[in-house]
Every structure is written in C-alpha cells, then in structure tokens.
Amino acid sequence: KQVEIKYLSEEKDNLNLSLLQSQMNPHFMFNALNSINRFIIKSEKDKASYYLSRFSKLMRAILDHSEMREVSLAEEIDTIKLYLELENLRFNNMIEYTFNIDAEIYPENEKIPPLIVQPFIENSILHGFNKINYQGKIQINISKLNNQLKIVIEDNGVGRANVEKKKHKRIKNYAKMNNTIASVEIEDLYLSNGDAAGTKVVIIL
C-alpha cells in the first residue's frame, strides 16, 4: 500500500508539473507582457492597468488550479476566457470566440481536470492563426455524451499543426487516476475544393 500511495503521489506531482509546464507558456507570458508594455509606452494607462489585472488574474488561476485534481467547468471556462482575451490583445482583436453550452449542463456542478482544454486552444492560435489575413474564429461546444462531458473545439485556421503528445498524455493520466474513460480526437477540416478549413478537437471526459 505504501508503494501504491507513493506511486499515486508521484503521478499527481508529475501531472501538476505538466500542467504548469504546458500552461505557463513563456512565449505567451512574454507576448502578453509586451502588449501591456506597449500601452504603457503609449501612455494608455487605463488599458495597461486593465490588461495587467487580467494577466495577474489568469496567472493566479493557473497556479491555484495546478494544485487541484479537478475544478468546476465554470472555473475552467473563466480561465479560458481570460486566456483568449489576452491573446486577442496581441492579435488586435482578430479572434472571435464563442461558447455554446447545452441547457442541461450546469457548469458550476460539473467537474473536469484543470487547464485541460487551453492547450488545444493555444495550438489553434499559435499555429492555425499564425499567418491568416482574415477573422479567426474559435468555437467551443460543450454537451453531454451519456454520463460524460463532450468538449468540441473548432477553429477556422490553416489546418492542424503538430500537437504535442503531452496534451494527450495528460488526458490519459486523468483517466487513469480517476478510473474512468477519457479520450481526445483531432480532425482536419477541409473546404469542398480540398483546401484546409481548420481543425476540430473532440475531448471526452
């Protein structure tokens, strides 16, 4: 039993470390602070203060959630919105994002692993929207599939980039630790003429 407890503790520590490593993206932090710094240089103090407070709130949420095994869906959505708001600052509001949540779902009551969705959204922004000259769109649809949550992230970027294996591993770790079934599937979207039309990610928790 002692060995098993030690193993689970190490699994939890590794999972928490991977959460921090995957969420505390140094490029994101640098870019967000750079954008805030531009407001300061331009003497736009109100904007600088507003986005700095949002950045601080996001960092606090990330650090707090990295210590938790689960958070409410409502908390996860708030964290994602903070992240998207700051990234939109860098992209001059070129990203339009929407959340569609089924009426039967009560976000405050649903529990999911913290910071599990954001890496896939980050992938859409960094790779799918990196070289576009049109309005980028991200749609997050949350519904029920039997007794599980189905989270679908769909973007209209230039297509799939290499998704790091650790994003999949974290979901597998969550399933193992909670003795449940969890999965992630990634699908390339195409126009009728064969051109890339974006990426669709389906997460089952």
PDB file of C-alpha atoms in Angstrom:
ATOM      1  CA  LYS A   1       0.000   0.000   0.000  1.00  0.00           C
ATOM      2  CA  GLN A   2       2.842   2.367   0.783  1.00  0.00           C
ATOM      3  CA  VAL A   3       4.315   1.772  -2.664  1.00  0.00           C
ATOM      4  CA  GLU A   4       0.954   2.368  -4.294  1.00  0.00           C
ATOM      5  CA  ILE A   5       0.417   5.597  -2.344  1.00  0.00           C
ATOM      6  CA  LYS A   6       3.884   6.797  -3.293  1.00  0.00           C
ATOM      7  CA  TYR A   7       3.198   5.979  -6.956  1.00  0.00           C
ATOM      8  CA  LEU A   8      -0.081   7.900  -6.953  1.00  0.00           C
ATOM      9  CA  SER A   9       1.610  10.830  -5.239  1.00  0.00           C
ATOM     10  CA  GLU A  10       4.338  10.873  -7.871  1.00  0.00           C
ATOM     11  CA  GLU A  11       1.699  10.637 -10.618  1.00  0.00           C
ATOM     12  CA  LYS A  12      -0.088  13.625  -9.111  1.00  0.00           C
ATOM     13  CA  ASP A  13       3.154  15.609  -8.807  1.00  0.00           C
ATOM     14  CA  ASN A  14       4.057  14.807 -12.409  1.00  0.00           C
ATOM     15  CA  LEU A  15       0.590  15.797 -13.561  1.00  0.00           C
ATOM     16  CA  ASN A  16       0.784  19.083 -11.663  1.00  0.00           C
ATOM     17  CA  LEU A  17       4.220  19.781 -13.134  1.00  0.00           C
ATOM     18  CA  SER A  18       2.961  19.064 -16.649  1.00  0.00           C
ATOM     19  CA  LEU A  19       0.050  21.438 -16.014  1.00  0.00           C
ATOM     20  CA  LEU A  20       2.424  24.247 -15.144  1.00  0.00           C
ATOM     21  CA  GLN A  21       4.810  23.468 -17.962  1.00  0.00           C
ATOM     22  CA  SER A  22       2.069  23.349 -20.580  1.00  0.00           C
ATOM     23  CA  GLN A  23       0.100  26.351 -19.332  1.00  0.00           C
ATOM     24  CA  MET A  24       2.840  28.721 -18.257  1.00  0.00           C
ATOM     25  CA  ASN A  25       3.991  29.087 -21.840  1.00  0.00           C
ATOM     26  CA  PRO A  26       6.970  31.502 -21.751  1.00  0.00           C
ATOM     27  CA  HIS A  27       6.115  32.834 -25.210  1.00  0.00           C
ATOM     28  CA  PHE A  28       2.559  33.626 -24.137  1.00  0.00           C
ATOM     29  CA  MET A  29       3.759  35.345 -20.962  1.00  0.00           C
ATOM     30  CA  PHE A  30       6.368  37.366 -22.873  1.00  0.00           C
ATOM     31  CA  ASN A  31       3.872  38.410 -25.565  1.00  0.00           C
ATOM     32  CA  ALA A  32       1.166  39.344 -23.049  1.00  0.00           C
ATOM     33  CA  LEU A  33       3.548  41.489 -21.007  1.00  0.00           C
ATOM     34  CA  ASN A  34       4.923  43.040 -24.208  1.00  0.00           C
ATOM     35  CA  SER A  35       1.411  44.034 -25.250  1.00  0.00           C
ATOM     36  CA  ILE A  36       0.792  45.606 -21.851  1.00  0.00           C
ATOM     37  CA  ASN A  37       4.121  47.402 -22.100  1.00  0.00           C
ATOM     38  CA  ARG A  38       3.003  48.947 -25.419  1.00  0.00           C
ATOM     39  CA  PHE A  39       0.067  50.564 -23.638  1.00  0.00           C
ATOM     40  CA  ILE A  40       2.435  51.978 -21.030  1.00  0.00           C
ATOM     41  CA  ILE A  41       4.748  53.410 -23.693  1.00  0.00           C
ATOM     42  CA  LYS A  42       1.756  54.973 -25.447  1.00  0.00           C
ATOM     43  CA  SER A  43       0.603  56.427 -22.111  1.00  0.00           C
ATOM     44  CA  GLU A  44      -2.620  54.396 -22.325  1.00  0.00           C
ATOM     45  CA  LYS A  45      -2.581  53.795 -18.596  1.00  0.00           C
ATOM     46  CA  ASP A  46      -6.185  52.646 -18.278  1.00  0.00           C
ATOM     47  CA  LYS A  47      -5.705  49.914 -20.886  1.00  0.00           C
ATOM     48  CA  ALA A  48      -2.370  48.896 -19.377  1.00  0.00           C
ATOM     49  CA  SER A  49      -3.921  48.654 -15.924  1.00  0.00           C
ATOM     50  CA  TYR A  50      -6.912  46.670 -17.192  1.00  0.00           C
ATOM     51  CA  TYR A  51      -4.895  44.072 -19.066  1.00  0.00           C
ATOM     52  CA  LEU A  52      -2.313  43.793 -16.315  1.00  0.00           C
ATOM     53  CA  SER A  53      -5.096  42.971 -13.861  1.00  0.00           C
ATOM     54  CA  ARG A  54      -6.457  40.347 -16.293  1.00  0.00           C
ATOM     55  CA  PHE A  55      -2.983  38.861 -16.743  1.00  0.00           C
ATOM     56  CA  SER A  56      -2.495  38.695 -12.962  1.00  0.00           C
ATOM     57  CA  LYS A  57      -5.865  37.017 -12.523  1.00  0.00           C
ATOM     58  CA  LEU A  58      -5.013  34.416 -15.171  1.00  0.00           C
ATOM     59  CA  MET A  59      -1.638  33.629 -13.615  1.00  0.00           C
ATOM     60  CA  ARG A  60      -3.274  33.273 -10.198  1.00  0.00           C
ATOM     61  CA  ALA A  61      -5.894  30.898 -11.613  1.00  0.00           C
ATOM     62  CA  ILE A  62      -3.236  28.787 -13.328  1.00  0.00           C
ATOM     63  CA  LEU A  63      -1.157  28.495 -10.156  1.00  0.00           C
ATOM     64  CA  ASP A  64      -4.176  27.754  -7.987  1.00  0.00           C
ATOM     65  CA  HIS A  65      -5.609  25.165 -10.376  1.00  0.00           C
ATOM     66  CA  SER A  66      -2.284  23.376 -10.770  1.00  0.00           C
ATOM     67  CA  GLU A  67      -2.688  22.241  -7.154  1.00  0.00           C
ATOM     68  CA  MET A  68      -6.155  20.811  -7.783  1.00  0.00           C
ATOM     69  CA  ARG A  69      -7.203  17.475  -9.172  1.00  0.00           C
ATOM     70  CA  GLU A  70     -10.480  18.878 -10.509  1.00  0.00           C
ATOM     71  CA  VAL A  71     -12.145  22.267 -10.906  1.00  0.00           C
ATOM     72  CA  SER A  72     -15.656  23.220 -11.893  1.00  0.00           C
ATOM     73  CA  LEU A  73     -16.440  23.626 -15.567  1.00  0.00           C
ATOM     74  CA  ALA A  74     -17.420  27.228 -14.751  1.00  0.00           C
ATOM     75  CA  GLU A  75     -13.907  27.927 -13.398  1.00  0.00           C
ATOM     76  CA  GLU A  76     -12.302  26.319 -16.434  1.00  0.00           C
ATOM     77  CA  ILE A  77     -14.413  28.438 -18.804  1.00  0.00           C
ATOM     78  CA  ASP A  78     -13.466  31.618 -16.912  1.00  0.00           C
ATOM     79  CA  THR A  79      -9.780  30.719 -17.215  1.00  0.00           C
ATOM     80  CA  ILE A  80     -10.104  30.040 -20.949  1.00  0.00           C
ATOM     81  CA  LYS A  81     -11.880  33.365 -21.470  1.00  0.00           C
ATOM     82  CA  LEU A  82      -9.096  35.207 -19.649  1.00  0.00           C
ATOM     83  CA  TYR A  83      -6.513  33.488 -21.832  1.00  0.00           C
ATOM     84  CA  LEU A  84      -8.405  34.272 -25.039  1.00  0.00           C
ATOM     85  CA  GLU A  85      -8.888  37.882 -24.020  1.00  0.00           C
ATOM     86  CA  LEU A  86      -5.161  38.373 -23.533  1.00  0.00           C
ATOM     87  CA  GLU A  87      -4.255  36.577 -26.751  1.00  0.00           C
ATOM     88  CA  ASN A  88      -6.788  38.693 -28.625  1.00  0.00           C
ATOM     89  CA  LEU A  89      -4.914  41.752 -27.414  1.00  0.00           C
ATOM     90  CA  ARG A  90      -1.823  40.512 -29.223  1.00  0.00           C
ATOM     91  CA  PHE A  91      -3.796  39.744 -32.400  1.00  0.00           C
ATOM     92  CA  ASN A  92      -5.553  43.144 -32.444  1.00  0.00           C
ATOM     93  CA  ASN A  93      -8.967  41.562 -31.781  1.00  0.00           C
ATOM     94  CA  MET A  94      -8.747  39.327 -34.848  1.00  0.00           C
ATOM     95  CA  ILE A  95     -10.016  36.309 -32.919  1.00  0.00           C
ATOM     96  CA  GLU A  96     -13.726  35.770 -32.451  1.00  0.00           C
ATOM     97  CA  TYR A  97     -14.644  33.124 -29.900  1.00  0.00           C
ATOM     98  CA  THR A  98     -17.943  31.673 -28.757  1.00  0.00           C
ATOM     99  CA  PHE A  99     -19.037  29.184 -26.093  1.00  0.00           C
ATOM    100  CA  ASN A 100     -22.102  27.018 -26.608  1.00  0.00           C
ATOM    101  CA  ILE A 101     -23.171  25.057 -23.534  1.00  0.00           C
ATOM    102  CA  ASP A 102     -26.156  22.705 -23.569  1.00  0.00           C
ATOM    103  CA  ALA A 103     -29.026  23.818 -21.336  1.00  0.00           C
ATOM    104  CA  GLU A 104     -28.899  20.519 -19.421  1.00  0.00           C
ATOM    105  CA  ILE A 105     -25.369  21.291 -18.216  1.00  0.00           C
ATOM    106  CA  TYR A 106     -24.788  23.292 -15.039  1.00  0.00           C
ATOM    107  CA  PRO A 107     -21.130  24.454 -15.269  1.00  0.00           C
ATOM    108  CA  GLU A 108     -20.864  25.061 -11.524  1.00  0.00           C
ATOM    109  CA  ASN A 109     -21.698  21.408 -10.822  1.00  0.00           C
ATOM    110  CA  GLU A 110     -19.579  19.696 -13.480  1.00  0.00           C
ATOM    111  CA  LYS A 111     -16.011  18.734 -12.533  1.00  0.00           C
ATOM    112  CA  ILE A 112     -13.137  18.415 -15.017  1.00  0.00           C
ATOM    113  CA  PRO A 113      -9.332  18.302 -14.791  1.00  0.00           C
ATOM    114  CA  PRO A 114      -7.933  21.838 -14.608  1.00  0.00           C
ATOM    115  CA  LEU A 115      -6.384  23.517 -17.633  1.00  0.00           C
ATOM    116  CA  ILE A 116      -7.146  20.543 -19.886  1.00  0.00           C
ATOM    117  CA  VAL A 117      -8.768  22.493 -22.747  1.00  0.00           C
ATOM    118  CA  GLN A 118      -6.490  25.528 -23.027  1.00  0.00           C
ATOM    119  CA  PRO A 119      -3.502  23.773 -24.702  1.00  0.00           C
ATOM    120  CA  PHE A 120      -5.673  22.855 -27.702  1.00  0.00           C
ATOM    121  CA  ILE A 121      -6.938  26.428 -27.996  1.00  0.00           C
ATOM    122  CA  GLU A 122      -3.361  27.631 -27.710  1.00  0.00           C
ATOM    123  CA  ASN A 123      -2.423  25.310 -30.567  1.00  0.00           C
ATOM    124  CA  SER A 124      -5.164  26.845 -32.742  1.00  0.00           C
ATOM    125  CA  ILE A 125      -3.927  30.359 -32.036  1.00  0.00           C
ATOM    126  CA  LEU A 126      -0.192  29.737 -32.361  1.00  0.00           C
ATOM    127  CA  HIS A 127      -0.353  27.555 -35.462  1.00  0.00           C
ATOM    128  CA  GLY A 128      -3.770  27.846 -37.066  1.00  0.00           C
ATOM    129  CA  PHE A 129      -3.973  31.639 -36.846  1.00  0.00           C
ATOM    130  CA  ASN A 130      -0.305  32.460 -37.151  1.00  0.00           C
ATOM    131  CA  LYS A 131      -0.364  33.613 -40.791  1.00  0.00           C
ATOM    132  CA  ILE A 132      -4.004  34.324 -41.586  1.00  0.00           C
ATOM    133  CA  ASN A 133      -5.331  37.601 -43.010  1.00  0.00           C
ATOM    134  CA  TYR A 134      -8.970  37.020 -42.093  1.00  0.00           C
ATOM    135  CA  GLN A 135     -11.113  36.850 -38.951  1.00  0.00           C
ATOM    136  CA  GLY A 136     -10.010  33.908 -36.837  1.00  0.00           C
ATOM    137  CA  LYS A 137     -12.812  32.006 -35.157  1.00  0.00           C
ATOM    138  CA  ILE A 138     -12.814  29.535 -32.289  1.00  0.00           C
ATOM    139  CA  GLN A 139     -15.985  27.790 -31.205  1.00  0.00           C
ATOM    140  CA  ILE A 140     -16.203  25.739 -28.020  1.00  0.00           C
ATOM    141  CA  ASN A 141     -19.246  23.463 -27.776  1.00  0.00           C
ATOM    142  CA  ILE A 142     -19.939  21.590 -24.537  1.00  0.00           C
ATOM    143  CA  SER A 143     -22.557  18.861 -24.355  1.00  0.00           C
ATOM    144  CA  LYS A 144     -23.356  15.577 -22.635  1.00  0.00           C
ATOM    145  CA  LEU A 145     -22.496  12.195 -24.116  1.00  0.00           C
ATOM    146  CA  ASN A 146     -24.110   9.566 -21.908  1.00  0.00           C
ATOM    147  CA  ASN A 147     -22.673  10.419 -18.484  1.00  0.00           C
ATOM    148  CA  GLN A 148     -19.597  12.173 -19.812  1.00  0.00           C
ATOM    149  CA  LEU A 149     -18.786  15.669 -20.990  1.00  0.00           C
ATOM    150  CA  LYS A 150     -18.082  16.209 -24.661  1.00  0.00           C
ATOM    151  CA  ILE A 151     -15.997  19.300 -25.394  1.00  0.00           C
ATOM    152  CA  VAL A 152     -15.555  20.234 -29.050  1.00  0.00           C
ATOM    153  CA  ILE A 153     -13.064  22.942 -30.062  1.00  0.00           C
ATOM    154  CA  GLU A 154     -13.312  24.036 -33.669  1.00  0.00           C
ATOM    155  CA  ASP A 155     -11.283  26.723 -35.440  1.00  0.00           C
ATOM    156  CA  ASN A 156     -11.066  28.110 -38.966  1.00  0.00           C
ATOM    157  CA  GLY A 157      -7.283  28.305 -39.093  1.00  0.00           C
ATOM    158  CA  VAL A 158      -4.914  26.988 -41.719  1.00  0.00           C
ATOM    159  CA  GLY A 159      -5.076  23.411 -40.503  1.00  0.00           C
ATOM    160  CA  ARG A 160      -3.557  21.105 -37.970  1.00  0.00           C
ATOM    161  CA  ALA A 161      -0.078  21.665 -36.620  1.00  0.00           C
ATOM    162  CA  ASN A 162       1.904  19.139 -34.636  1.00  0.00           C
ATOM    163  CA  VAL A 163       0.023  18.663 -31.390  1.00  0.00           C
ATOM    164  CA  GLU A 164       2.388  17.748 -28.581  1.00  0.00           C
ATOM    165  CA  LYS A 165       1.977  14.237 -27.207  1.00  0.00           C
ATOM    166  CA  LYS A 166       1.910  15.520 -23.629  1.00  0.00           C
ATOM    167  CA  LYS A 167      -1.518  17.071 -24.268  1.00  0.00           C
ATOM    168  CA  HIS A 168      -2.862  13.573 -24.962  1.00  0.00           C
ATOM    169  CA  LYS A 169      -0.846  12.081 -22.087  1.00  0.00           C
ATOM    170  CA  ARG A 170      -2.415  14.442 -19.565  1.00  0.00           C
ATOM    171  CA  ILE A 171      -5.894  13.254 -20.547  1.00  0.00           C
ATOM    172  CA  LYS A 172      -4.760   9.629 -20.286  1.00  0.00           C
ATOM    173  CA  ASN A 173      -3.282  10.357 -16.847  1.00  0.00           C
ATOM    174  CA  TYR A 174      -6.561  11.888 -15.730  1.00  0.00           C
ATOM    175  CA  ALA A 175      -8.498   8.808 -16.891  1.00  0.00           C
ATOM    176  CA  LYS A 176      -6.065   6.503 -15.105  1.00  0.00           C
ATOM    177  CA  MET A 177      -6.111   8.436 -11.828  1.00  0.00           C
ATOM    178  CA  ASN A 178      -9.905   8.628 -11.799  1.00  0.00           C
ATOM    179  CA  ASN A 179     -10.532   5.112 -13.136  1.00  0.00           C
ATOM    180  CA  THR A 180     -12.659   6.488 -15.940  1.00  0.00           C
ATOM    181  CA  ILE A 181     -12.698   6.719 -19.716  1.00  0.00           C
ATOM    182  CA  ALA A 182     -11.338   9.831 -21.396  1.00  0.00           C
ATOM    183  CA  SER A 183     -10.228  10.463 -24.952  1.00  0.00           C
ATOM    184  CA  VAL A 184      -9.213  13.113 -27.451  1.00  0.00           C
ATOM    185  CA  GLU A 185      -9.606  13.057 -31.230  1.00  0.00           C
ATOM    186  CA  ILE A 186      -8.290  15.606 -33.712  1.00  0.00           C
ATOM    187  CA  GLU A 187      -9.784  16.077 -37.149  1.00  0.00           C
ATOM    188  CA  ASP A 188      -8.643  18.245 -40.048  1.00  0.00           C
ATOM    189  CA  LEU A 189     -11.413  20.253 -41.688  1.00  0.00           C
ATOM    190  CA  TYR A 190     -11.474  20.911 -45.427  1.00  0.00           C
ATOM    191  CA  LEU A 191     -13.413  23.017 -47.913  1.00  0.00           C
ATOM    192  CA  SER A 192     -15.151  21.395 -50.860  1.00  0.00           C
ATOM    193  CA  ASN A 193     -12.146  22.270 -53.041  1.00  0.00           C
ATOM    194  CA  GLY A 194      -9.786  20.430 -50.715  1.00  0.00           C
ATOM    195  CA  ASP A 195      -8.256  23.487 -49.049  1.00  0.00           C
ATOM    196  CA  ALA A 196      -7.654  23.382 -45.297  1.00  0.00           C
ATOM    197  CA  ALA A 197     -10.535  24.957 -43.367  1.00  0.00           C
ATOM    198  CA  GLY A 198      -9.435  24.487 -39.779  1.00  0.00           C
ATOM    199  CA  THR A 199      -9.184  21.908 -37.033  1.00  0.00           C
ATOM    200  CA  LYS A 200     -11.684  20.143 -34.810  1.00  0.00           C
ATOM    201  CA  VAL A 201     -10.753  18.686 -31.439  1.00  0.00           C
ATOM    202  CA  VAL A 202     -13.147  16.417 -29.550  1.00  0.00           C
ATOM    203  CA  ILE A 203     -12.429  15.769 -25.863  1.00  0.00           C
ATOM    204  CA  ILE A 204     -14.482  13.219 -23.914  1.00  0.00           C
ATOM    205  CA  LEU A 205     -14.187  13.359 -20.115  1.00  0.00           C
TER     206      LEU A 205
END
